[in-house]
C-alpha cells in the first residue's frame, strides 16, 4: 500500500502514541467515573481509535472538526490539551469548556474543535454551514464531521448531505459505523445497511473502509480529502468499526452477545498497528514501552490537573448565557 | 383501605405499560431502545420478552419519523404509546406533535381522532448538561389540542398512562428521570387515576405551594419542615398542565391567601407564569400579598453538580422563601 | 401497451370525465378566488391531473390517501363530493372539513381521504404509520402518499422512506415532480435531480414516469401496487409533471419563463388522453361535449351548494379542539 | 426633527435588509424562495438582482438543515440572516435554534459566539388556517440564550434588523405578515433602533395597555377611541420579548395602577402570562384591581374569516374590556 511506504518512523510512533493515549485516557476516565469524579454520561471510544486518529492526522490546523458526545478520542487526536479535557470531565473551571460542558461537550476554538454535540445528528447542519462559510470566505479548509450510523437515520443527515452537495462545499462526512446506536443494531435502524450507498442519492462520492485498520483509514481519508479539494465537493466516508465497551456507563449491554464483542476485539486497531510498526521496523518494543510510560505519566498529570482545578463560583451560574462583549 | 406496597417510580411506570398492553391488543410501544436495550432508563426492561418485537418496537433515531408514524397509526385505529427518549429530543418531533397531532381533529372538522400517547423523560438532575437537562413542559402546555400530564408522584406513575390510554385525544406524559430510582409507598391496588384535576396532596391554611413534576416531593418535604416551625402549608400538584385545572388552586389560594409556585422549568413564560396569571385574574382580592415563584434559573444547564443544583429550586430555597413571605 | 388494450370505453370516459372535472373545478375556484368567495391560499393542480387520476383509479376504497395542500384534484378523483369540497373552500359548515380547513385541508374520513396537509413533508410520517397500522391489523390495504419534489428535500422524506422499508409496510410514495417548489427550481433544491435514484438509498424499488400521460401513470402505478402487494414493501414512484399555473394565487411567477410554461402546455394530459380515446374509438366527439356539459353543471351545482351553505356560529369556535366523546 | 416618509411595513423591512447587506460583506440572506421567487411575501423582491445568488441564497425545503447551516456559518465568521418563511415551519428548525444556537456559547464556556439572525413571518390574518396561522413567540421567549424581537411598528421594521446584526448572540425576529401591506409614516432617516427596551408609544394615566406585534396598532387605535371617551390609556410595545424589559411596563403600571395585556398568541403559558406574573411580583401593591388580558383563543386557527377574526382580540374587544375594567 502506498500509505504504508510513506509512513516514517516518527509519524508512525506519533500515531501509535495517540491511539494508546486515547485508549488509556478513557480507561482512566472510566475508573474516575466509578469513583464519581466524573459524572453524567460518559461514552467511551474504545475500539474505534483508528478512525479518529486516522482521519484527524490528515487534517490541517485550519480544518474544522465537529464530533458527537463520543469525542474524547477526537479531541485528543486533535491535540486538545489532555489536562483541559480531564478537567472538563471533572467539571472544573480549567476544563476546555470551562467545566460547563463535561464529557459530552468538549470544545476548543483555538484548535477549531467544535464539540462535543449531544443531540444525535444536530451537528451535521452546522458542519455544512461552516464549510459554506469557508467557501464564501475563499478559505481553503475542510470541515470534518464525525457521526454514528445511528445518526444517519435522522432527517438531518439527509438534509445536510443534500445541502453540501448542492452548494458544493468542502465537508468530509465521516460515519463511524459501530453497528449499534445505543442498544439498537443497525439492522433495526437502516433498511440499507451499506451506508456508503447513500452517497449516490445525493451525487456524493462515498467509500467504506475498515475502521479497525489505521492504515486503511489513512489511505481512505487521503483519497477523500483529495476529492474534496480537487472537485470542491463533499465526500462521505463510512468507517466500519466497533465499540468494545458499553454505549455509556449506564448500559448493561443486554443487546449483544459477549462472543460478538470478543470476536471484534481480535481486530483491535492498536495491537494491529503496533505489529505493523514492529514488522516494518518503524518502532522497537522498547520504544513502545516508553510511549506507554509517557502516556501514563501524561494521564496521571491530567488527573492531578483536574483534581487541583477549581470550581466555578455558583454566583457565576448565568455567565455565558449571553455574550459579555456588546457586539462583534 | 387497601394494603400499601413499596415501589420505585420506574417500576410503577413499567407496570402501567404492562397493564395497558395486556388490556388492549391495539396498544404497542414504540421508541428508541425500548426493546433490546431495555429502555434508555430501564423502564421497559423485560417487556420485549413478554410482548414480542411487534408490540415493543425499537425504532431508528428518527424522532419526527417515528412520532409521526405513531400519530398515523393512531389515525388508523391503533393505540400507540410513543416514547421519545427524553424531551430534549422532542424538538425534532415538534412539528408532528403540534402541527399534526394537536390540529388534525380541528382541521378535519371533528373527523379524525388522534388517540396517541407520547411519553417523554424530562428534567434535570443527572449532570447531563445543556442539551440533556431540559424541562420543556411549558412548550407543550401552550398548545391547544394536547392533553399534557406531569407525573409528579408514584401513584400517578402507576396510573396516569392507564387513564391516558382512554383518551380520544393526544396525550403527552412527562416522566422525571431523576425520580426513577425513588421508592415510595402506594396502595397495592393502584391503577387508573383521574386526569382532569390537580390534587391537594397536603392540606394547610397558611400558604399554597403550587407545583408539579420534580417539584412535588420537594414541596411536600418543605411543607413537613415548615410544619415543624408552625407554618401550615398546603401542597398542590398541578398534574394536568393542559387543560389546566385552575379551580383546585384557586380554591386553595382563596383559603390560604398566599401562594408560592415552584417549578424546575425556566422562569420566563412558564407554567408558573400561567398559574400566577390565573390567580391574578380570579383570586386577586383574596391575596394577602403577591404570589411568588421559585423557578429554574435561566441558563442552559451546566454540567457540574453544584451548578446544576443551583439551577433549580431546592427544598432549602422553598423554606427560605416561604419564611420570608410569611414573616416579613 | 397492455394497459391501453385493457382500457374499455366506460372506464376511459370515466377517467376523462375526472380530469376535465378537476381542470374546470379549479378554473372555477380561481374565478371564485378573484371574487373573494374563496380566500387563504389556493394551490391549483392544473397540468398535473394525470397523476392524481392515474394513481387513484388504481386504488381500492380501503386504501388510504394523504396529500399536500395542492389536493383538490386528488379529492375529486377519490370521489369526495364536489359540493362538499367547494363548500369547504367557501368556509361553510357543509364543507368536507366543516369549513374549518379551507382549500389546504380537505378531509373525508369516509373515503379514507386524509387531507390536505400544509406542512411540506409533514404527512409522510403519518402515511408510514397508517401503513404500519394496516400491517399490524393484517389488513390488505395500501397507503398512498402524494408529495412534491420540494418535500423530498426535507428530513421527513428520508426518515419516512427508511422507516417504511425497514418495517416493510405497504406505502406507495408518489412524488409529483413539477420541477418547482414555489419559485425554487429543482436544480436549487436537489443535488440529485433524478429523484427515483433515491430509492436505492433505502432499498426501495423506484421508478420515474411521464406524469403528463395518463396511460403511462396507470401502467406505472399498476406495477408499483403489484410490487407492494407481492413483496409487502413500499414503493417510490416519481411522476414527472408540471404545473401550468402559479404556485398559489399570490405568485407573480418571476422565476420561470412564459415560454417554458407554453412548452409544457403542449403536453397537456387532457387533450392527449382525449385524442387517444378518439383514436381508439373509445369515445366520440359528441360524448366529450356531453361530459363537459355534465361537468359544468356539476360545478355550477357545487357553487350553488357552497353559496347556500351556512356559517358556523362564532360561539362554536372552540369545537373540535378536543373530542366531544369521552373515550374511544 | 427629520422629514417623514410614507412606507409599507414590507418596504421598511426590505430596506433594512439592503442596508445591512451593503454595510457588511459577511452578511448574506438565506431562506426558501428569498431569491428567484422574490420572497414568499415579496419582502426580498429585487434583492437577488442587486446582490447576486451568493448573497441572496434560495435554499431547499430543509428547515433544520439550512437553519443549522446558518448557525454553522455564523460560528465560522459569517453573519447570516436566515429567513424561516413563517413561524409555522420553524418547528422543523427548533432543535437547531434551541439546542445549538441558544446553548453553544454556554456549553463551550464562552468560546463560541453565534451571531445569527433568524427572521420569521408570524401570525394570523390571511385565512391560512390551522397550520399556517401560528403565533409562537411564547416558545422562543422561554429560551435563555436567545434574543427575541417582535416587530410591532414600521420604525422597528426599518430598524430592528440593523440593530440585531450587531448582536454577538442569536436573535430571532418576528415579522407580522398581516402588516406587510400596511402603510405608515416614519422619519426619513430611520435606521438602527435600540433593542433592549420596551417602548411607551402613547402616554396615558388611566390604564396601561401592554402589547406587542400585531397588537400594537390595535392598542393604539383603541387608545385613541378611548381618549374620545375620556379614558387616557398608555400603550406599551414590549418589542423585546426576551430578555424582557420589565422596567418599562412596571413603571407604567405604577403610574396607572391598572393594566390590560393584549396579545394574539394563545392565552395559556404566553407572553401575557409572563407580564402579568412580573406585575404580580413587583407591582402588586400598586394595583387598583387585577391585571387582565385579551389573548388568542385556544384553538387551531380556523379558515373562515369570521372565525379567524373571532380567534384574536379586536379593537372593539379592547374597548369593551377597558371600559369594563375602569367603570365597574
Ligand atoms: C436526537 C437524539 N435522539 C436520541 C438521543 C439519545 N442517544 C444518544 S447516543 C444514541 C445512539 C447514537 O448512535 P450512533 O449515532 O450510532 O452513535 P454511537 O453512539 O454508536 O457512536 C442515542 C439514541 C440523542 N442524544 N439525540
Ligand atoms: C415545512 C414547510 N416549509 C415551507 C412551506 C411553504 N411552502 C408551501 S408549498 C412550498 C413548495 C413545495 O414544493 P413541492 O413540495 O415541490 O410541492 P408543489 O407545491 O410543487 O406541489 C413551500 C416552500 C411549507 N408549507 N411547509
Ligand atoms: Mg453507532
Ligand atoms: Mg414541486
mmCIF file of N, CA, C and O in Angstrom, chain B residues 71 80-82 97 101-102 114-120 140 145-151 160-174 195 239-240 242-243, chain C residues 322:
data_model
loop_
_atom_site.group_PDB
_atom_site.id
_atom_site.type_symbol
_atom_site.label_atom_id
_atom_site.label_comp_id
_atom_site.label_asym_id
_atom_site.label_seq_id
_atom_site.Cartn_x
_atom_site.Cartn_y
_atom_site.Cartn_z
ATOM 1 N N UNK B 71 -48.525 8.773 15.273
ATOM 2 C CA UNK B 71 -49.753 9.548 15.043
ATOM 3 C C UNK B 71 -50.562 8.921 13.907
ATOM 4 O O UNK B 71 -51.775 8.755 14.007
ATOM 5 N N UNK B 80 -51.042 3.611 19.827
ATOM 6 C CA UNK B 80 -49.608 3.562 20.098
ATOM 7 C C UNK B 80 -49.212 4.390 21.324
ATOM 8 O O UNK B 80 -49.787 5.436 21.600
ATOM 9 N N UNK B 81 -48.234 3.859 22.037
ATOM 10 C CA UNK B 81 -47.512 4.651 23.027
ATOM 11 C C UNK B 81 -46.176 4.975 22.388
ATOM 12 O O UNK B 81 -45.376 4.074 22.116
ATOM 13 N N UNK B 82 -45.952 6.233 22.100
ATOM 14 C CA UNK B 82 -44.666 6.635 21.525
ATOM 15 C C UNK B 82 -43.783 7.107 22.666
ATOM 16 O O UNK B 82 -44.178 7.977 23.449
ATOM 17 N N UNK B 97 -46.036 16.754 16.467
ATOM 18 C CA UNK B 97 -46.904 16.836 17.645
ATOM 19 C C UNK B 97 -47.815 18.058 17.578
ATOM 20 O O UNK B 97 -49.013 17.976 17.800
ATOM 21 N N UNK B 101 -50.626 16.102 15.408
ATOM 22 C CA UNK B 101 -51.426 15.516 16.499
ATOM 23 C C UNK B 101 -52.415 16.527 17.077
ATOM 24 O O UNK B 101 -53.589 16.209 17.286
ATOM 25 N N UNK B 102 -51.948 17.749 17.307
ATOM 26 C CA UNK B 102 -52.796 18.721 18.003
ATOM 27 C C UNK B 102 -53.836 19.378 17.098
ATOM 28 O O UNK B 102 -54.788 19.962 17.601
ATOM 29 N N UNK B 114 -56.994 11.430 17.206
ATOM 30 C CA UNK B 114 -55.589 11.040 17.282
ATOM 31 C C UNK B 114 -55.300 10.501 18.696
ATOM 32 O O UNK B 114 -54.723 11.182 19.530
ATOM 33 N N UNK B 115 -55.691 9.248 18.936
ATOM 34 C CA UNK B 115 -55.513 8.696 20.280
ATOM 35 C C UNK B 115 -54.104 8.164 20.501
ATOM 36 O O UNK B 115 -53.906 6.987 20.745
ATOM 37 N N UNK B 116 -53.146 9.066 20.413
ATOM 38 C CA UNK B 116 -51.758 8.652 20.639
ATOM 39 C C UNK B 116 -51.334 9.136 22.019
ATOM 40 O O UNK B 116 -51.777 10.190 22.483
ATOM 41 N N UNK B 117 -50.498 8.371 22.668
ATOM 42 C CA UNK B 117 -49.909 8.815 23.926
ATOM 43 C C UNK B 117 -48.409 8.922 23.717
ATOM 44 O O UNK B 117 -47.779 7.975 23.221
ATOM 45 N N UNK B 118 -47.858 10.074 24.042
ATOM 46 C CA UNK B 118 -46.420 10.282 23.860
ATOM 47 C C UNK B 118 -45.787 10.488 25.223
ATOM 48 O O UNK B 118 -46.126 11.436 25.935
ATOM 49 N N UNK B 119 -44.922 9.582 25.593
ATOM 50 C CA UNK B 119 -44.223 9.664 26.879
ATOM 51 C C UNK B 119 -42.820 10.209 26.658
ATOM 52 O O UNK B 119 -42.165 9.854 25.680
ATOM 53 N N UNK B 120 -42.367 11.042 27.565
ATOM 54 C CA UNK B 120 -41.010 11.575 27.462
ATOM 55 C C UNK B 120 -40.369 11.653 28.826
ATOM 56 O O UNK B 120 -40.996 12.112 29.779
ATOM 57 N N UNK B 140 -45.336 22.525 25.610
ATOM 58 C CA UNK B 140 -46.472 21.654 25.320
ATOM 59 C C UNK B 140 -47.754 22.201 25.943
ATOM 60 O O UNK B 140 -48.834 22.075 25.374
ATOM 61 N N UNK B 145 -55.342 21.390 21.925
ATOM 62 C CA UNK B 145 -55.463 20.123 21.210
ATOM 63 C C UNK B 145 -54.714 19.020 21.930
ATOM 64 O O UNK B 145 -55.008 17.849 21.747
ATOM 65 N N UNK B 146 -53.735 19.401 22.734
ATOM 66 C CA UNK B 146 -52.977 18.413 23.504
ATOM 67 C C UNK B 146 -53.509 18.337 24.934
ATOM 68 O O UNK B 146 -53.969 19.327 25.489
ATOM 69 N N UNK B 147 -53.369 17.152 25.493
ATOM 70 C CA UNK B 147 -53.554 16.978 26.934
ATOM 71 C C UNK B 147 -52.157 16.717 27.482
ATOM 72 O O UNK B 147 -51.433 15.875 26.955
ATOM 73 N N UNK B 148 -51.756 17.480 28.476
ATOM 74 C CA UNK B 148 -50.374 17.402 28.949
ATOM 75 C C UNK B 148 -50.353 17.021 30.429
ATOM 76 O O UNK B 148 -50.876 17.748 31.271
ATOM 77 N N UNK B 149 -49.765 15.869 30.699
ATOM 78 C CA UNK B 149 -49.732 15.349 32.068
ATOM 79 C C UNK B 149 -48.308 15.341 32.604
ATOM 80 O O UNK B 149 -47.358 15.073 31.874
ATOM 81 N N UNK B 150 -48.191 15.607 33.872
ATOM 82 C CA UNK B 150 -46.892 15.608 34.523
ATOM 83 C C UNK B 150 -46.940 14.614 35.683
ATOM 84 O O UNK B 150 -47.803 14.710 36.555
ATOM 85 N N UNK B 151 -46.024 13.671 35.657
ATOM 86 C CA UNK B 151 -46.056 12.586 36.630
ATOM 87 C C UNK B 151 -45.216 12.959 37.845
ATOM 88 O O UNK B 151 -44.013 12.729 37.890
ATOM 89 N N UNK B 160 -51.302 7.203 35.553
ATOM 90 C CA UNK B 160 -51.623 8.200 34.520
ATOM 91 C C UNK B 160 -51.673 7.617 33.117
ATOM 92 O O UNK B 160 -52.539 7.954 32.318
ATOM 93 N N UNK B 161 -50.738 6.735 32.815
ATOM 94 C CA UNK B 161 -50.725 6.152 31.472
ATOM 95 C C UNK B 161 -52.001 5.358 31.216
ATOM 96 O O UNK B 161 -52.592 5.429 30.125
ATOM 97 N N UNK B 162 -52.427 4.636 32.224
ATOM 98 C CA UNK B 162 -53.643 3.817 32.072
ATOM 99 C C UNK B 162 -54.825 4.703 31.689
ATOM 100 O O UNK B 162 -55.581 4.403 30.766
ATOM 101 N N UNK B 163 -54.926 5.832 32.367
ATOM 102 C CA UNK B 163 -56.027 6.746 32.063
ATOM 103 C C UNK B 163 -55.820 7.431 30.721
ATOM 104 O O UNK B 163 -56.776 7.627 29.964
ATOM 105 N N UNK B 164 -54.579 7.777 30.431
ATOM 106 C CA UNK B 164 -54.290 8.461 29.169
ATOM 107 C C UNK B 164 -54.693 7.605 27.976
ATOM 108 O O UNK B 164 -55.145 8.121 26.951
ATOM 109 N N UNK B 165 -54.550 6.289 28.121
ATOM 110 C CA UNK B 165 -54.871 5.408 27.001
ATOM 111 C C UNK B 165 -56.354 5.430 26.653
ATOM 112 O O UNK B 165 -56.751 5.002 25.579
ATOM 113 N N UNK B 166 -57.179 5.939 27.554
ATOM 114 C CA UNK B 166 -58.609 6.031 27.270
ATOM 115 C C UNK B 166 -58.974 7.305 26.525
ATOM 116 O O UNK B 166 -60.105 7.470 26.091
ATOM 117 N N UNK B 167 -58.008 8.196 26.403
ATOM 118 C CA UNK B 167 -58.319 9.479 25.784
ATOM 119 C C UNK B 167 -58.419 9.367 24.266
ATOM 120 O O UNK B 167 -57.581 8.731 23.636
ATOM 121 N N UNK B 168 -59.438 9.988 23.689
ATOM 122 C CA UNK B 168 -59.525 10.016 22.228
ATOM 123 C C UNK B 168 -58.570 11.044 21.627
ATOM 124 O O UNK B 168 -58.383 11.086 20.420
ATOM 125 N N UNK B 169 -57.981 11.863 22.472
ATOM 126 C CA UNK B 169 -57.127 12.954 22.008
ATOM 127 C C UNK B 169 -55.684 12.726 22.445
ATOM 128 O O UNK B 169 -55.425 11.991 23.395
ATOM 129 N N UNK B 170 -54.747 13.359 21.743
ATOM 130 C CA UNK B 170 -53.332 13.107 22.030
ATOM 131 C C UNK B 170 -52.936 13.552 23.432
ATOM 132 O O UNK B 170 -53.268 14.644 23.861
ATOM 133 N N UNK B 171 -52.203 12.681 24.098
ATOM 134 C CA UNK B 171 -51.754 12.969 25.463
ATOM 135 C C UNK B 171 -50.225 12.944 25.500
ATOM 136 O O UNK B 171 -49.603 12.028 24.957
ATOM 137 N N UNK B 172 -49.661 13.950 26.111
ATOM 138 C CA UNK B 172 -48.216 13.990 26.342
ATOM 139 C C UNK B 172 -47.999 13.698 27.825
ATOM 140 O O UNK B 172 -48.621 14.339 28.671
ATOM 141 N N UNK B 173 -47.128 12.757 28.134
ATOM 142 C CA UNK B 173 -46.849 12.449 29.542
ATOM 143 C C UNK B 173 -45.374 12.723 29.843
ATOM 144 O O UNK B 173 -44.492 12.166 29.188
ATOM 145 N N UNK B 174 -45.143 13.578 30.811
ATOM 146 C CA UNK B 174 -43.770 13.855 31.237
ATOM 147 C C UNK B 174 -43.407 13.004 32.445
ATOM 148 O O UNK B 174 -44.103 13.043 33.471
ATOM 149 N N UNK B 195 -57.558 12.166 35.373
ATOM 150 C CA UNK B 195 -56.560 13.021 34.707
ATOM 151 C C UNK B 195 -57.156 14.332 34.196
ATOM 152 O O UNK B 195 -56.787 14.854 33.153
ATOM 153 N N UNK B 239 -50.458 18.407 38.171
ATOM 154 C CA UNK B 239 -50.704 17.152 37.442
ATOM 155 C C UNK B 239 -51.067 17.354 35.972
ATOM 156 O O UNK B 239 -50.389 16.840 35.095
ATOM 157 N N UNK B 240 -52.132 18.077 35.724
ATOM 158 C CA UNK B 240 -52.589 18.270 34.348
ATOM 159 C C UNK B 240 -52.168 19.670 33.921
ATOM 160 O O UNK B 240 -52.753 20.656 34.343
ATOM 161 N N UNK B 242 -52.222 20.861 30.928
ATOM 162 C CA UNK B 242 -53.145 21.345 29.901
ATOM 163 C C UNK B 242 -54.198 20.307 29.648
ATOM 164 O O UNK B 242 -53.826 19.164 29.417
ATOM 165 N N UNK B 243 -55.488 20.633 29.597
ATOM 166 C CA UNK B 243 -56.046 21.918 30.012
ATOM 167 C C UNK B 243 -55.896 22.043 31.524
ATOM 168 O O UNK B 243 -56.217 21.100 32.244
ATOM 169 N N UNK C 322 -60.885 19.579 21.330
ATOM 170 C CA UNK C 322 -60.852 18.263 21.974
ATOM 171 C C UNK C 322 -62.100 17.508 21.531
ATOM 172 O O UNK C 322 -63.084 18.117 21.108
#
